[in-house]
Structure formats: C-alpha cells, structure tokens
mmCIF file of C-alpha atoms in Angstrom:
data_model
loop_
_atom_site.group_PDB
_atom_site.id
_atom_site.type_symbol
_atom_site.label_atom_id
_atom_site.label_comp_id
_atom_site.label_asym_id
_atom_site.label_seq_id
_atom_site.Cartn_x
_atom_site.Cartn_y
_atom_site.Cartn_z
ATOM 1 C CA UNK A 180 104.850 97.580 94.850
ATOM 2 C CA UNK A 181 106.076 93.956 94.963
ATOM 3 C CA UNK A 182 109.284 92.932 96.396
ATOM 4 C CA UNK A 183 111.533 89.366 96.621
ATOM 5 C CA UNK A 184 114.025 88.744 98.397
ATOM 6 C CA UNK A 185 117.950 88.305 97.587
ATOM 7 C CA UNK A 186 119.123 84.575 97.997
ATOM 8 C CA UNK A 187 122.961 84.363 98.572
ATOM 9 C CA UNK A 188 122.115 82.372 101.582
ATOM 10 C CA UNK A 189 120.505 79.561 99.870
ATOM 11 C CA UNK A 190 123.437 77.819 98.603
ATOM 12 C CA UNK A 191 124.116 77.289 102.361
ATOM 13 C CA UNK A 192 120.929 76.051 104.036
ATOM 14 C CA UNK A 193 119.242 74.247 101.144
ATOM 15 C CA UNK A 194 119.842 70.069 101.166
ATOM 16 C CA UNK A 195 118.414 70.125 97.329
ATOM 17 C CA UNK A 196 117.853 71.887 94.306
ATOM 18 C CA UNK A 197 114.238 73.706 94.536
ATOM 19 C CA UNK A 198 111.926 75.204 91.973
ATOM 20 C CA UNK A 199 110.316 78.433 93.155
ATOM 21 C CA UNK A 200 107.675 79.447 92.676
ATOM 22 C CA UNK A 201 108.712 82.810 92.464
ATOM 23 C CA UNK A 202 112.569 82.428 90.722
ATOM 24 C CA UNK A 203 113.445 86.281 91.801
ATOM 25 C CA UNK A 204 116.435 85.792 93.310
ATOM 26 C CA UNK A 205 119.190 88.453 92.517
ATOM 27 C CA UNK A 206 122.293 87.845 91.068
ATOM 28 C CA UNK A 207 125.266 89.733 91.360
ATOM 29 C CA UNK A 208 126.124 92.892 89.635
ATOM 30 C CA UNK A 209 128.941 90.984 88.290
ATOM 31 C CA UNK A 210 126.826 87.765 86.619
ATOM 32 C CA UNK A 211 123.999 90.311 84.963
ATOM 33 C CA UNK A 212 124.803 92.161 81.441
ATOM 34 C CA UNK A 213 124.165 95.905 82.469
ATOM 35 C CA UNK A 214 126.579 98.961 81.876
ATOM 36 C CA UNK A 215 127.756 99.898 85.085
ATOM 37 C CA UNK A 216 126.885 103.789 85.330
ATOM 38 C CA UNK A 217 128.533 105.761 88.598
ATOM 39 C CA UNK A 218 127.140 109.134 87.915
ATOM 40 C CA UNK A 219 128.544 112.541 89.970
ATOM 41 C CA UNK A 220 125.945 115.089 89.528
ATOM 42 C CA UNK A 221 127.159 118.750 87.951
ATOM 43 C CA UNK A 222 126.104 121.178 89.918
ATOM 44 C CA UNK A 223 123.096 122.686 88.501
ATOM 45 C CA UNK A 224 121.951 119.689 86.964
ATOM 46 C CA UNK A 225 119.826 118.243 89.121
ATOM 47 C CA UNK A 226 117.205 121.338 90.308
ATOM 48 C CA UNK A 227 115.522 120.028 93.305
ATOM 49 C CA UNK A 228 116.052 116.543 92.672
ATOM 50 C CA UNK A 229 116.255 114.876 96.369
ATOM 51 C CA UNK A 230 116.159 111.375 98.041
ATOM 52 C CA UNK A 231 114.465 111.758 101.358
ATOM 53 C CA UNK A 232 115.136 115.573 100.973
ATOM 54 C CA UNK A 233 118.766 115.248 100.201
ATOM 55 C CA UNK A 234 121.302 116.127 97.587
ATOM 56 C CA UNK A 235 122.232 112.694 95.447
ATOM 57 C CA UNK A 236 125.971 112.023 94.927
ATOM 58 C CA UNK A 237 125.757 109.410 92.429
ATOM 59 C CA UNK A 238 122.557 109.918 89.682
ATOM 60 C CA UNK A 239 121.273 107.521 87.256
ATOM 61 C CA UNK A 240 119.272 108.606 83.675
ATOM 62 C CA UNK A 241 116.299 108.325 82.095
ATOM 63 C CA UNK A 242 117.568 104.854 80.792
ATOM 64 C CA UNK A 243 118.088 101.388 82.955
ATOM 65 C CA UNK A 244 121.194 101.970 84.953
ATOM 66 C CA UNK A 245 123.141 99.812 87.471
ATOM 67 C CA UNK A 246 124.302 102.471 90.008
ATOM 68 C CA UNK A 247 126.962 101.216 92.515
ATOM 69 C CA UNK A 248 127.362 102.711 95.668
ATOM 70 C CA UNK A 249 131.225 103.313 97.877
ATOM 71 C CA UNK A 250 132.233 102.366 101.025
ATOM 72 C CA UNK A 251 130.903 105.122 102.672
ATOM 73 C CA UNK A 252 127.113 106.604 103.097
ATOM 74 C CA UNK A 253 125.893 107.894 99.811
ATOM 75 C CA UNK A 254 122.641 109.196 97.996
ATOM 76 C CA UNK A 255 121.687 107.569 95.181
ATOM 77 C CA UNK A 256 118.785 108.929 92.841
ATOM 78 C CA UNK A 257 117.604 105.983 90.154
ATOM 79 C CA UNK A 258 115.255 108.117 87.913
ATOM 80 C CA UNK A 259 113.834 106.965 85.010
ATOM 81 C CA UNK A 260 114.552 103.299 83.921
ATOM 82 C CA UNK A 261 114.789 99.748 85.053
ATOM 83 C CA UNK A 262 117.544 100.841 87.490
ATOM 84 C CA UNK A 263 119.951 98.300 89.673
ATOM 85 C CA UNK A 264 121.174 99.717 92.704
ATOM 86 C CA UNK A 265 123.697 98.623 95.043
ATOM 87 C CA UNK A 266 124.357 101.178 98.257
ATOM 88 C CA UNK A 267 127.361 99.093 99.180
ATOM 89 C CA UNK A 268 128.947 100.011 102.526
ATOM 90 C CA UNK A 269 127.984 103.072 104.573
ATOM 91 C CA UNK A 270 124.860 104.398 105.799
ATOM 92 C CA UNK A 271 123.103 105.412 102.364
ATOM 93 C CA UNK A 272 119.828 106.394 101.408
ATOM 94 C CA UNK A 273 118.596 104.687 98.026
ATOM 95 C CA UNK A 274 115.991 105.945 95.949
ATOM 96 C CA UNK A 275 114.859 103.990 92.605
ATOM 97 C CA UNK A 276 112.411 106.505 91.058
ATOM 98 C CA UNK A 277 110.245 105.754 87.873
ATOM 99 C CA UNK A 278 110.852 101.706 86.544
ATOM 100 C CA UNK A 279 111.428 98.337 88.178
ATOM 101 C CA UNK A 280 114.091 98.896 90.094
ATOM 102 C CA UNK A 281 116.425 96.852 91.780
ATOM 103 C CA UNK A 282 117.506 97.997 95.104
ATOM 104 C CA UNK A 283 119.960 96.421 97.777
ATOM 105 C CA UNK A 284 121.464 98.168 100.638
ATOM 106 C CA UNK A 285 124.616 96.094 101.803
ATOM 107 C CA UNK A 286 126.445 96.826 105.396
ATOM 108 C CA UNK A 287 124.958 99.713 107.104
ATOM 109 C CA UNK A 288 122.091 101.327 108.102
ATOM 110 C CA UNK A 289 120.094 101.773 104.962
ATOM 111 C CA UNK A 290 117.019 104.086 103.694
ATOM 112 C CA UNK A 291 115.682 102.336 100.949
ATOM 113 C CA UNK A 292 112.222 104.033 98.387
ATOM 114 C CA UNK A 293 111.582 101.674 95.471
ATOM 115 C CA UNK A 294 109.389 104.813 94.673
ATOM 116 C CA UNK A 295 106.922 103.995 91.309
ATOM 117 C CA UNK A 296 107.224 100.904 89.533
ATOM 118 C CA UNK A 297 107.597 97.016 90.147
ATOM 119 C CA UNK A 298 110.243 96.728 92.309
ATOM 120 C CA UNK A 299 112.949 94.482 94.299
ATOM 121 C CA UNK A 300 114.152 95.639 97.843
ATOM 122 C CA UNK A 301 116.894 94.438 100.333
ATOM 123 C CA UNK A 302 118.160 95.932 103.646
ATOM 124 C CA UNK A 303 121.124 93.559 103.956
ATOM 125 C CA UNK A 304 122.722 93.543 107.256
ATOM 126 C CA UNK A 305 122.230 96.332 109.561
ATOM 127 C CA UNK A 306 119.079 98.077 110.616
ATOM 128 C CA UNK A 307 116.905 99.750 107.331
ATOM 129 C CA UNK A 308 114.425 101.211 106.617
ATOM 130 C CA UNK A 309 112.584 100.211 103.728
ATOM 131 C CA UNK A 310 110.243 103.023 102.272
ATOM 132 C CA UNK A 311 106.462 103.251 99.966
ATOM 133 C CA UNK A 312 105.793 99.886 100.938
ATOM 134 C CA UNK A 313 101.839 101.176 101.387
ATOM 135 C CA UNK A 314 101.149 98.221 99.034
ATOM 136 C CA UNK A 315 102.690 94.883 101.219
ATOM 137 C CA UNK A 316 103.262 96.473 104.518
ATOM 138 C CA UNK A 317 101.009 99.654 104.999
ATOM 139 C CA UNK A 318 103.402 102.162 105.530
ATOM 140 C CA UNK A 319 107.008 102.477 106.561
ATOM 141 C CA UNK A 320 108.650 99.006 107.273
ATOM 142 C CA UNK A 321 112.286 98.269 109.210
ATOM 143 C CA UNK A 322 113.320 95.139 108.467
ATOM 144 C CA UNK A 323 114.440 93.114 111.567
ATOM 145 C CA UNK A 324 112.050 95.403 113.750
ATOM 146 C CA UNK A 325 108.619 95.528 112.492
ATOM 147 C CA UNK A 326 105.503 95.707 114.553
ATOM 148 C CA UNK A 327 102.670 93.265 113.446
ATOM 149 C CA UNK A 328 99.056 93.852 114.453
ATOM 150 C CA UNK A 329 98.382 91.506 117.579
ATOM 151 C CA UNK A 330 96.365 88.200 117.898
ATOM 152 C CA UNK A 331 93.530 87.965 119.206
ATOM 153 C CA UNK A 332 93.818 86.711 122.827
ATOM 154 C CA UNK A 333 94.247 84.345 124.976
ATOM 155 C CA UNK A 334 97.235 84.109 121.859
ATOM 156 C CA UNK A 335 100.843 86.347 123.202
ATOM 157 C CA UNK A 336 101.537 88.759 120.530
ATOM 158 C CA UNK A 337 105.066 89.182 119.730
ATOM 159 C CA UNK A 338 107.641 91.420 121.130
ATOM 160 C CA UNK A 339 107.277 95.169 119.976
ATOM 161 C CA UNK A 340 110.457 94.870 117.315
ATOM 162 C CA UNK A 341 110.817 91.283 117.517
ATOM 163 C CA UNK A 342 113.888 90.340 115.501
ATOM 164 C CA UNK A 343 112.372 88.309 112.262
ATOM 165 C CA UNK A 344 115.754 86.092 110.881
ATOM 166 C CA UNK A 345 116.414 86.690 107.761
ATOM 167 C CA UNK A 346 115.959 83.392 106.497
ATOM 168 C CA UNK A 347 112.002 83.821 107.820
ATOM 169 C CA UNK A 348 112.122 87.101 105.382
ATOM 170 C CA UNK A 349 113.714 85.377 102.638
ATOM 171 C CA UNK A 350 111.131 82.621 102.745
ATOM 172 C CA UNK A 351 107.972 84.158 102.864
ATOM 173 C CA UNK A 352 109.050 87.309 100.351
ATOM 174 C CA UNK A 353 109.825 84.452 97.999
ATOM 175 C CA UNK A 354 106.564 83.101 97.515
ATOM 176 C CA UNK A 355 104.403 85.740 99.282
ATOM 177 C CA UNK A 356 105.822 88.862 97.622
ATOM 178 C CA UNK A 357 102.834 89.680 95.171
ATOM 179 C CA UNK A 358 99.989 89.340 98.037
ATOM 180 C CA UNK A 359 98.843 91.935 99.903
ATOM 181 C CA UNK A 360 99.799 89.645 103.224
ATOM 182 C CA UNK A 361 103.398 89.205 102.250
ATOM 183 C CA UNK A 362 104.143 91.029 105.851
ATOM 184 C CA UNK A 363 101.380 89.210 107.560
ATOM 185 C CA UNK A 364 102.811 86.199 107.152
ATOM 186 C CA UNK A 365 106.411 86.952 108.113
ATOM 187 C CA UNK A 366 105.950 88.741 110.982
ATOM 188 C CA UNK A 367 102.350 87.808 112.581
ATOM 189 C CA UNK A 368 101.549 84.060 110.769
ATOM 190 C CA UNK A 369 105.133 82.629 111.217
ATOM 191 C CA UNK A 370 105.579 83.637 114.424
ATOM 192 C CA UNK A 371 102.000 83.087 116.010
ATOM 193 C CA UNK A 372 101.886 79.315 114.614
ATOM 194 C CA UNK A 373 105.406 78.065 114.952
ATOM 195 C CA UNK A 374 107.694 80.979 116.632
ATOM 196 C CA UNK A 375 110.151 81.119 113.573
ATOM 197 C CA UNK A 376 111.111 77.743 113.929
ATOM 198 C CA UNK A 377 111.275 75.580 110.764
ATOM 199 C CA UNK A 378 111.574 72.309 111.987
ATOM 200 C CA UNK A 379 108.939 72.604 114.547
ATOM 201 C CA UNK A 380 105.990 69.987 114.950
ATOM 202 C CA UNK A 381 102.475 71.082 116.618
ATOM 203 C CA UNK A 382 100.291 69.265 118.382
ATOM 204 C CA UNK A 383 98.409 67.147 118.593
ATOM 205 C CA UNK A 384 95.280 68.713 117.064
ATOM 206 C CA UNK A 385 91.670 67.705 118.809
ATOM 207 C CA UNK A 386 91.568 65.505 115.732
ATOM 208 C CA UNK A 387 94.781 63.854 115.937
ATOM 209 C CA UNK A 388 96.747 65.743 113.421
ATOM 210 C CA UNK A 389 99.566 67.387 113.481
ATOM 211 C CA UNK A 390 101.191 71.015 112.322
ATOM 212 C CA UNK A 391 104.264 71.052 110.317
ATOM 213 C CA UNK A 392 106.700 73.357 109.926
ATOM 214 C CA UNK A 393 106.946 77.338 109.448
ATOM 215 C CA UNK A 394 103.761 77.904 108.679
ATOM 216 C CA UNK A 395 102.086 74.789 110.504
ATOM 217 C CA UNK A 396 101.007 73.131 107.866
ATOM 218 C CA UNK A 397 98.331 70.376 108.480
ATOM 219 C CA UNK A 398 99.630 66.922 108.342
ATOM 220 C CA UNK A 399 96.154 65.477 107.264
ATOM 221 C CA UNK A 400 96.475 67.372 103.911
ATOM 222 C CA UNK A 401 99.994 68.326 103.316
ATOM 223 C CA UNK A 402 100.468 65.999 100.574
ATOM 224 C CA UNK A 403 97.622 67.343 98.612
ATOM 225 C CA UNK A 404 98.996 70.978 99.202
ATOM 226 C CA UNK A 405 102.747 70.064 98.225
ATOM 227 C CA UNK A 406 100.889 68.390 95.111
ATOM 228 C CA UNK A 407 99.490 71.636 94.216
ATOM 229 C CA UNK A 408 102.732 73.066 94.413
ATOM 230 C CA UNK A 409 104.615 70.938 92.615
ATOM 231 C CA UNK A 410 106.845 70.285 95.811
ATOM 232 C CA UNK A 411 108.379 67.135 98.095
ATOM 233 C CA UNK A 412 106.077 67.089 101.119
ATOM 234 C CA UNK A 413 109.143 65.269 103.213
ATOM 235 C CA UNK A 414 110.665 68.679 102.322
ATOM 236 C CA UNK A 415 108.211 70.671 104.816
ATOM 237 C CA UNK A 416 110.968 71.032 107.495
ATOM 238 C CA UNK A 417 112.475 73.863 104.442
ATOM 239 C CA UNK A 418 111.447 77.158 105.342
ATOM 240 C CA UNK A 419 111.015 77.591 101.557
ATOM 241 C CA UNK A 420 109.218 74.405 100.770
ATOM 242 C CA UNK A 421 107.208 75.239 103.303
ATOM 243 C CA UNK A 422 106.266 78.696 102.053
ATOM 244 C CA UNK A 423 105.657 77.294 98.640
ATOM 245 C CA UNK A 424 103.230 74.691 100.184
ATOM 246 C CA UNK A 425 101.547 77.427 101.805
ATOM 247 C CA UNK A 426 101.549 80.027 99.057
ATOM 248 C CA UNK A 427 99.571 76.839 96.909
ATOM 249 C CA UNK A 428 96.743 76.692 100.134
ATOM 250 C CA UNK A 429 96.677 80.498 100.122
ATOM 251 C CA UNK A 430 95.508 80.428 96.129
ATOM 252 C CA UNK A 431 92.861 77.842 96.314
ATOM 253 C CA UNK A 432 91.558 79.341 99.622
ATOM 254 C CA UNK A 433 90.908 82.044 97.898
ATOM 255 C CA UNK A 434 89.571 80.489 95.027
ATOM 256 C CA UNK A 435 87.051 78.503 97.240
ATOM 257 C CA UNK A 436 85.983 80.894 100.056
ATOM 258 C CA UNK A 437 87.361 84.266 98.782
ATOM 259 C CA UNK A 438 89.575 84.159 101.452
ATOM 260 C CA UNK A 439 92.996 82.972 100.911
ATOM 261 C CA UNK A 440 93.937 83.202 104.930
ATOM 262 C CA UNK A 441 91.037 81.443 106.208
ATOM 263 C CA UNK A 442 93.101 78.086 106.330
ATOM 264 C CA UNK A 443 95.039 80.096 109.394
ATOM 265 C CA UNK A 444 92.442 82.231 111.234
ATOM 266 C CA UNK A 445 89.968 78.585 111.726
ATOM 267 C CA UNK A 446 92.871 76.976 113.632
#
C-alpha cells in the first residue's frame, strides 16, 4: 500500500508556489466530479460483511463511490471500486476494500483499513489508527503516537509515542509515500537529525559543513541535490522542499550504492 498525505494546510505555511514531486494532495469532496453515494444497508444484504468485525451503516458498491460519513461514529464498508471516503465527525471505523481508495477520517478518533489496492489515508485530528500498513510501516500505525525502532547509541531515541506534527507527516508522506522507509523517515530520520525542527542548522561538521533543515541536509552538496530535484536550495528551511531534496539523494543513493539511506546512517 502507498499513502500521501492531505494538504489543506499548505495554503497556510507555504511562502511560494511548489512543484511536488508527488502532486497527491486531496481535494475536497466538493471540487472532485464523483456521485455522492450514502448507502443504508437492508438488512440481509450484506451476509457477514464487517469492518473490524462490525456491522457497516453506510455501504458502497462494486463501482467507485464517494461515501460520506455523519456527525457521529459510523462504519463505513468501501467494497469494490475506486472508493472516496470521508468518516466526518464521530469516532468511525473506515474500511476501503478492493480499489484505490481514498480514505480520510476528520474529528475523532478514527480506525482507518485501506484494505487491497493503491491507496490514500488520513487520520485528521484526533488519535487513529491507521490499519494494513504492513507495506510502509510494518504493522499497525497511530498517527501522532508511533514507536520507531531506536538509534544506535550514544544517539537518545525518541519518546515512546512521541507526538510527530502533522506538518512533519505531511512532508515526508509527500515525497516518501512509495518507499518502503516512508515511516522511517518521519518518525526515526526527522527526529534523530534535526528534532522536527525545519529551520534548524547543524553543526559544524569535522569538515566544516553544515546540516540544513528537516532532514539535515549537507550544505557542501545541497545545491547539487535541489538540482536533481528540480527545487530552490534557499528553500531548504520548507519542510517540503526539504523532503523533495531528500527524496532526490534517496534515488541516486540507491542508484549508486544500492542503498538509498546510506547518505543518513554515514553521518
């Protein structure tokens, strides 16, 4: 499964217009052409159909559907299709089923299973759960509390938890979300090299360099890297230039070595 995160916020922390490198950022319902399909299941209809062993309220087909949740905590089944999925308010429990699906969660607590298929996920505020993410994260993730593997010592692993902002999430899903290290990076690069801070500068290096931004980024070489990204180096203080930059070192890493992270584990 790959996933990208939803970019509402960007319209508020961005100084300039930026080209992605991944341009997966979800509109609203209300902007895409979709039939809007709110679905009660008859009873009988749906055999032993469950999401995380309970009975859906709202179903979609075997066709793409956009499937909006209420204000309360609902159970939404996708099924077959390119489905769109908003839980809306409440404490709901999503599940996309068979297609690229589209998932968001909204206020509340949220249990979220892209299930089979290419497809998009976001908690939104509150604490969720994000399911079948065996792929990026290994497992069961909760966004805004995950539990990276530790660095290797005399390094200080972070907090058991520790509260990723969303804007770190955001970054890093946006140009990390087809690697197998998209988590890696959020929760275990970003923090060990620059503690979630964007505008941070490390340093000096033995060699007189310096480390830019959220992911550190060398000062010796940034210019080549933004080059290869097709980005503003003077930009590096954006968590999402920065990402891009880094997402460009990551592919010819491992294009040279076979080993896209080695530019962070030599540090």
């Amino acid at each position: 499964m790959h996933f990208t995160a939803e970019a509402n916020w960007l319209c508020a922390v961005m100084r300039r217009s930026v080209s992605c490198l991944v341009v997966l950022f979800l509109l609203p319902v209300a902007t895409m052409v979709a039939t809007v399909s709110v679905r009660t299941p008859e009873a009988g209809a749906l055999g032993s159909a469950r999401c995380r062993g309970l009975v859906p309220t709202i179903v979609g087909t075997g066709a793409d559907d956009v499937l909006l949740g209420t204000s309360g905590p609902d159970v939404i089944i996708g099924f077959g299709g390119d489905d769109i999925i908003r839980g809306r308010g409440g404490d709901d429990v999503l599940c996309g089923g068979a297609g690229s699906d589209v998932i968001f969660g909204g206020p509340g607590d949220d249990w979220i299973s892209g299930s089979a298929g290419y497809d998009q996920l976001k908690g939104g505020d509150g604490y969720d759960t994000l399911s079948d993410l065996s792929a990026a994260c290994r497992g069961e993730v909760q966004i805004g509390c995950t539990a990276p593997p530790p660095p290797p010592p005399p390094e200080p692993a972070p907090p058991a938890c520790a509260q990723a902002p969303d804007w770190v999430v955001d970054a890093i899903f946006a140009s990390f979300a087809d690697t197998p290290h998209v988590c890696h990076f959020a929760d275990y690069i970003a923090w060990r090299e620059s503690r979630w801070t964007p505008g941070i500068i490390g340093g000096p290096n033995p060699n007189g360099t310096y480390d830019y931004g959220l992911l550190q980024l060398n000062s010796q070489y940034i210019r080549t890297w933004a080059e290869w990204a097709g980005v503003d180096w003077n930009e590096w203080d954006d968590p999402m230039i920065n990402a891009q930059i880094a997402r460009a070192l990551y592919d010819r890493a491992g294009q040279i070595w076979g080993d896209p992270l080695r530019p962070w584990s030599t540090r």
